[in-house]
Amino acid sequence: TPTLMEVFLARSQNTSISIRTTMNDVSRIALVLSKHGSRMKLLNLTVEDQLASFIPPLLQFEAPLLECLAICSKTNSPPSFEDFTTLLFRKRELNLRALALVGLNPWLPGNCFPQLTHLKLSKFADHFLVEDNIPHLRQLLLNTPALQYLHIGKFGYGVSINAVGDTIPLPALRALTFTESMFLPTLLLFAMLDLPKDVVVRLDTLKCVSASRSVPQFPIPSRELLSSLDCLEIVNELEELHLIARGPMSGLWIQARCVEGRWD
């Protein structure tokens, strides 16, 4: 409750703190964050109703100790943002190690994250993967050179398939996971990633809608990953497809479901 939070913040004095709270009063949360942001190591913020568009301007305080930032918007409609790539915390380069954004797309932070190892992006808006927004996602991944774990969920709904863009090198990646996403947009993004040979890739619970036109072929740039695989199993039962490839140091799992009863 607001009263208990004030007591905890007062008694903790100058100690580093972690804050997990729900934002339903923008002015109160803004006051707490601006006053105590300089000693905050973790911020986990759940956003109620239509307040998601307040997030970028809200996070404009000094946070030199912040290592983990998680923001989840519960709204079912995409938030309206004036700027899709606002810088957070008044700095171009941030020392975050973990970042999770759920339901905030198409907004993505424009900062550099040289120490970020964990990134989760989920619940993309239907209009996210349009031509103007692909560079924002690409730039965010290019700004995370130390990234080890990437989880993307609920991706690609209402998306038209475009040509594959320039590759995105992720040399430190150890695990890549897509969940509850659309099959072809997921393959499109996967085909843009240049991955190391010892990464584990899981494309799980993908949904495929039969297309009236031919399915585009995406060349996979991850030659090191593909060359490390020495075993392939494919199972196609009813409406489900399972593809498993593995090697001494790597693995690839694709599980997809055809929701209209026909595979192209």
Short mmCIF file of C-alpha atoms in Angstrom, two decimals:
data_model
loop_
_atom_site.label_atom_id
_atom_site.label_comp_id
_atom_site.label_asym_id
_atom_site.label_seq_id
_atom_site.Cartn_x
_atom_site.Cartn_y
_atom_site.Cartn_z
CA THR A 1 0.00 0.00 0.00
CA PRO A 2 1.18 3.62 -0.44
CA THR A 3 1.41 4.12 3.33
CA LEU A 4 3.55 1.02 3.90
CA MET A 5 5.79 1.91 0.97
CA GLU A 6 6.45 5.35 2.47
CA VAL A 7 7.38 3.74 5.81
CA PHE A 8 9.73 1.21 4.17
CA LEU A 9 11.42 3.90 2.07
CA ALA A 10 11.91 6.16 5.07
CA ARG A 11 13.34 3.44 7.32
CA SER A 12 15.68 2.06 4.67
CA GLN A 13 17.45 5.46 4.63
CA ASN A 14 20.29 5.27 2.07
CA THR A 15 20.39 1.52 1.57
CA SER A 16 20.04 0.19 -1.99
CA ILE A 17 16.47 -0.95 -2.64
CA SER A 18 14.28 -3.04 -4.93
CA ILE A 19 10.78 -1.80 -5.73
CA ARG A 20 7.94 -3.99 -6.98
CA THR A 21 4.67 -2.12 -7.29
CA THR A 22 1.58 -1.47 -9.42
CA MET A 23 1.18 1.91 -11.04
CA ASN A 24 -2.35 3.23 -10.74
CA ASP A 25 -1.44 6.71 -9.50
CA VAL A 26 1.09 8.29 -11.85
CA SER A 27 1.90 11.34 -9.70
CA ARG A 28 2.58 9.24 -6.57
CA ILE A 29 4.81 6.77 -8.38
CA ALA A 30 6.64 9.60 -10.14
CA LEU A 31 7.40 11.20 -6.77
CA VAL A 32 8.68 7.92 -5.28
CA LEU A 33 10.90 7.13 -8.25
CA SER A 34 12.37 10.61 -8.59
CA LYS A 35 13.12 10.77 -4.86
CA HIS A 36 14.59 7.28 -4.43
CA GLY A 37 15.76 6.34 -7.95
CA SER A 38 19.41 7.03 -7.15
CA ARG A 39 19.57 4.02 -4.77
CA MET A 40 17.32 1.62 -6.69
CA LYS A 41 18.81 -1.68 -7.95
CA LEU A 42 15.60 -3.27 -9.22
CA LEU A 43 12.33 -1.82 -10.48
CA ASN A 44 9.40 -4.12 -11.29
CA LEU A 45 6.42 -2.03 -12.36
CA THR A 46 2.97 -3.32 -13.35
CA VAL A 47 0.95 -0.75 -15.27
CA GLU A 48 -2.84 -0.70 -14.95
CA ASP A 49 -5.44 0.53 -17.43
CA GLN A 50 -4.29 2.99 -20.10
CA LEU A 51 -1.24 4.37 -18.27
CA ALA A 52 1.45 2.65 -20.36
CA SER A 53 2.14 5.77 -22.43
CA PHE A 54 3.34 7.49 -19.22
CA ILE A 55 6.25 5.06 -18.84
CA PRO A 56 8.95 6.74 -21.02
CA PRO A 57 8.47 10.24 -19.51
CA LEU A 58 8.18 8.71 -16.03
CA LEU A 59 11.60 7.03 -16.24
CA GLN A 60 13.59 10.23 -16.60
CA PHE A 61 15.37 10.27 -13.25
CA GLU A 62 18.94 9.38 -12.27
CA ALA A 63 19.32 5.64 -11.58
CA PRO A 64 23.07 4.84 -11.48
CA LEU A 65 22.65 1.57 -9.51
CA LEU A 66 19.75 0.08 -11.48
CA GLU A 67 20.51 -3.45 -12.72
CA CYS A 68 17.07 -4.92 -13.41
CA LEU A 69 14.03 -3.24 -15.00
CA ALA A 70 10.75 -5.06 -15.64
CA ILE A 71 7.62 -3.29 -16.87
CA CYS A 72 4.35 -5.06 -17.63
CA SER A 73 1.31 -3.34 -19.13
CA LYS A 74 -1.99 -5.14 -18.55
CA THR A 75 -3.92 -3.22 -21.19
CA ASN A 76 -5.26 -5.22 -24.13
CA SER A 77 -5.08 -2.32 -26.57
CA PRO A 78 -1.67 -1.02 -27.76
CA PRO A 79 -0.54 2.13 -25.89
CA SER A 80 -0.07 5.38 -27.79
CA PHE A 81 3.50 6.71 -27.86
CA GLU A 82 4.70 9.94 -29.41
CA ASP A 83 8.31 8.77 -29.56
CA PHE A 84 9.04 5.08 -30.21
CA THR A 85 12.69 5.19 -28.99
CA THR A 86 12.90 7.50 -25.97
CA LEU A 87 16.12 7.36 -23.94
CA LEU A 88 15.63 6.23 -20.34
CA PHE A 89 17.18 7.61 -17.16
CA ARG A 90 18.75 10.62 -18.92
CA LYS A 91 21.69 8.60 -20.20
CA ARG A 92 22.59 7.07 -23.53
CA GLU A 93 24.46 4.14 -21.94
CA LEU A 94 22.88 2.18 -19.09
CA ASN A 95 24.31 -0.50 -16.79
CA LEU A 96 21.20 -2.70 -16.82
CA ARG A 97 21.81 -6.45 -16.70
CA ALA A 98 18.18 -7.56 -17.17
CA LEU A 99 15.31 -5.90 -19.03
CA ALA A 100 11.72 -7.12 -19.52
CA LEU A 101 9.05 -5.20 -21.43
CA VAL A 102 5.58 -6.72 -21.72
CA GLY A 103 2.77 -5.00 -23.61
CA LEU A 104 4.71 -1.78 -24.24
CA ASN A 105 5.46 -2.25 -27.92
CA PRO A 106 5.81 -0.51 -30.33
CA TRP A 107 7.84 1.61 -27.91
CA LEU A 108 11.39 0.36 -27.32
CA PRO A 109 14.18 2.18 -25.44
CA GLY A 110 16.87 3.78 -27.58
CA ASN A 111 19.65 3.35 -25.01
CA CYS A 112 22.83 1.29 -25.29
CA PHE A 113 23.05 -1.68 -22.90
CA PRO A 114 26.69 -2.91 -22.90
CA GLN A 115 26.18 -5.15 -19.82
CA LEU A 116 22.69 -6.50 -20.56
CA THR A 117 22.59 -10.32 -20.46
CA HIS A 118 18.83 -11.01 -20.16
CA LEU A 119 16.14 -9.49 -22.42
CA LYS A 120 12.43 -10.37 -22.60
CA LEU A 121 10.01 -8.72 -25.02
CA SER A 122 6.41 -9.91 -25.10
CA LYS A 123 2.86 -9.08 -26.10
CA PHE A 124 3.61 -7.15 -29.25
CA ALA A 125 0.94 -4.87 -30.67
CA ASP A 126 -0.65 -6.06 -33.93
CA HIS A 127 0.87 -3.22 -35.89
CA PHE A 128 4.38 -3.58 -34.48
CA LEU A 129 6.23 -5.23 -37.34
CA VAL A 130 5.65 -2.57 -39.93
CA GLU A 131 8.46 -1.15 -42.00
CA ASP A 132 9.02 1.86 -39.72
CA ASN A 133 9.41 -0.26 -36.57
CA ILE A 134 11.66 -3.12 -37.69
CA PRO A 135 14.74 -0.84 -37.39
CA HIS A 136 13.84 -0.06 -33.75
CA LEU A 137 13.85 -3.71 -32.75
CA ARG A 138 16.99 -4.32 -34.78
CA GLN A 139 18.73 -1.35 -33.14
CA LEU A 140 17.79 -2.54 -29.65
CA LEU A 141 19.38 -5.94 -30.33
CA LEU A 142 22.47 -4.29 -31.83
CA ASN A 143 22.74 -2.24 -28.61
CA THR A 144 23.04 -5.41 -26.48
CA PRO A 145 26.45 -6.91 -27.44
CA ALA A 146 26.70 -9.01 -24.23
CA LEU A 147 23.20 -10.52 -24.50
CA GLN A 148 23.05 -14.17 -23.39
CA TYR A 149 19.32 -14.90 -23.05
CA LEU A 150 16.65 -13.54 -25.40
CA HIS A 151 12.96 -14.40 -24.92
CA ILE A 152 10.35 -13.04 -27.33
CA GLY A 153 6.68 -13.86 -26.76
CA LYS A 154 3.32 -13.25 -28.47
CA PHE A 155 5.05 -11.91 -31.54
CA GLY A 156 3.83 -11.36 -35.09
CA TYR A 157 0.04 -11.24 -34.81
CA GLY A 158 -1.53 -9.23 -37.64
CA VAL A 159 1.85 -8.92 -39.37
CA SER A 160 2.50 -8.97 -43.08
CA ILE A 161 5.68 -10.77 -44.13
CA ASN A 162 8.40 -8.52 -45.45
CA ALA A 163 11.86 -9.19 -46.85
CA VAL A 164 14.61 -10.12 -44.43
CA GLY A 165 16.75 -7.14 -43.42
CA ASP A 166 20.41 -6.92 -42.50
CA THR A 167 21.67 -9.55 -40.07
CA ILE A 168 21.94 -8.89 -36.35
CA PRO A 169 25.02 -10.47 -34.71
CA LEU A 170 24.47 -11.83 -31.19
CA PRO A 171 27.90 -13.37 -30.48
CA ALA A 172 27.38 -14.00 -26.74
CA LEU A 173 23.90 -15.54 -26.96
CA ARG A 174 23.38 -18.82 -25.12
CA ALA A 175 19.61 -19.28 -25.49
CA LEU A 176 16.97 -17.90 -27.85
CA THR A 177 13.28 -18.55 -27.13
CA PHE A 178 10.12 -17.61 -29.02
CA THR A 179 6.77 -18.54 -27.43
CA GLU A 180 3.11 -18.16 -28.47
CA SER A 181 4.07 -16.34 -31.66
CA MET A 182 3.09 -16.51 -35.33
CA PHE A 183 5.13 -18.96 -37.40
CA LEU A 184 6.23 -16.91 -40.42
CA PRO A 185 7.01 -13.60 -38.63
CA THR A 186 9.04 -15.60 -36.12
CA LEU A 187 11.03 -17.23 -38.90
CA LEU A 188 11.52 -13.81 -40.46
CA LEU A 189 13.08 -12.43 -37.29
CA PHE A 190 15.03 -15.65 -36.65
CA ALA A 191 16.49 -15.34 -40.15
CA MET A 192 17.86 -11.90 -39.24
CA LEU A 193 19.89 -13.22 -36.28
CA ASP A 194 23.51 -14.36 -36.64
CA LEU A 195 24.01 -16.79 -33.76
CA PRO A 196 27.05 -18.62 -32.33
CA LYS A 197 27.46 -22.38 -32.73
CA ASP A 198 26.82 -23.23 -29.06
CA VAL A 199 23.38 -21.62 -28.71
CA VAL A 200 20.10 -23.37 -27.88
CA VAL A 201 17.12 -22.18 -29.93
CA ARG A 202 13.50 -22.95 -29.02
CA LEU A 203 10.65 -21.78 -31.24
CA ASP A 204 7.76 -23.05 -29.13
CA THR A 205 3.97 -23.00 -29.52
CA LEU A 206 4.05 -21.19 -32.85
CA LYS A 207 0.83 -20.77 -34.81
CA CYS A 208 0.66 -21.15 -38.56
CA VAL A 209 -2.16 -19.75 -40.68
CA SER A 210 -2.29 -21.24 -44.18
CA ALA A 211 -1.43 -18.65 -46.79
CA SER A 212 -3.07 -18.42 -50.20
CA ARG A 213 0.26 -17.40 -51.72
CA SER A 214 3.58 -19.20 -51.67
CA VAL A 215 5.55 -19.03 -48.44
CA PRO A 216 8.73 -16.93 -48.70
CA GLN A 217 12.03 -18.71 -48.16
CA PHE A 218 14.27 -17.14 -45.52
CA PRO A 219 18.01 -17.90 -45.68
CA ILE A 220 19.39 -18.55 -42.20
CA PRO A 221 22.60 -16.54 -41.58
CA SER A 222 23.68 -18.62 -38.57
CA ARG A 223 26.07 -20.86 -40.46
CA GLU A 224 28.00 -21.72 -37.29
CA LEU A 225 24.82 -22.91 -35.58
CA LEU A 226 23.66 -24.96 -38.56
CA SER A 227 27.07 -26.55 -39.10
CA SER A 228 27.17 -27.68 -35.46
CA LEU A 229 23.97 -29.75 -35.76
CA ASP A 230 24.44 -33.44 -36.59
CA CYS A 231 21.00 -34.96 -35.88
CA LEU A 232 17.55 -34.05 -37.19
CA GLU A 233 14.13 -35.43 -36.21
CA ILE A 234 10.83 -34.32 -37.75
CA VAL A 235 7.42 -35.44 -36.49
CA ASN A 236 4.19 -34.29 -38.14
CA GLU A 237 1.08 -35.52 -36.33
CA LEU A 238 -2.39 -34.16 -37.10
CA GLU A 239 -2.05 -30.36 -36.83
CA GLU A 240 1.28 -30.26 -34.99
CA LEU A 241 4.81 -30.12 -36.36
CA HIS A 242 7.85 -30.91 -34.22
CA LEU A 243 11.36 -30.37 -35.57
CA ILE A 244 14.34 -31.13 -33.36
CA ALA A 245 17.97 -30.73 -34.39
CA ARG A 246 20.90 -31.13 -32.05
CA GLY A 247 24.65 -31.23 -31.91
CA PRO A 248 27.40 -31.56 -29.28
CA MET A 249 27.00 -27.95 -28.07
CA SER A 250 23.77 -26.66 -29.61
CA GLY A 251 20.13 -27.42 -30.21
CA LEU A 252 17.17 -26.27 -32.29
CA TRP A 253 13.53 -26.99 -31.39
CA ILE A 254 10.55 -25.90 -33.47
CA GLN A 255 7.03 -26.73 -32.33
CA ALA A 256 4.21 -25.30 -34.43
CA ARG A 257 0.48 -25.76 -34.83
CA CYS A 258 -1.52 -25.19 -38.02
CA VAL A 259 -4.74 -23.46 -36.96
CA GLU A 260 -6.51 -23.74 -40.32
CA GLY A 261 -5.89 -27.42 -40.95
CA ARG A 262 -3.52 -27.22 -43.92
CA TRP A 263 0.26 -26.87 -44.21
CA ASP A 264 1.90 -25.06 -47.11
#
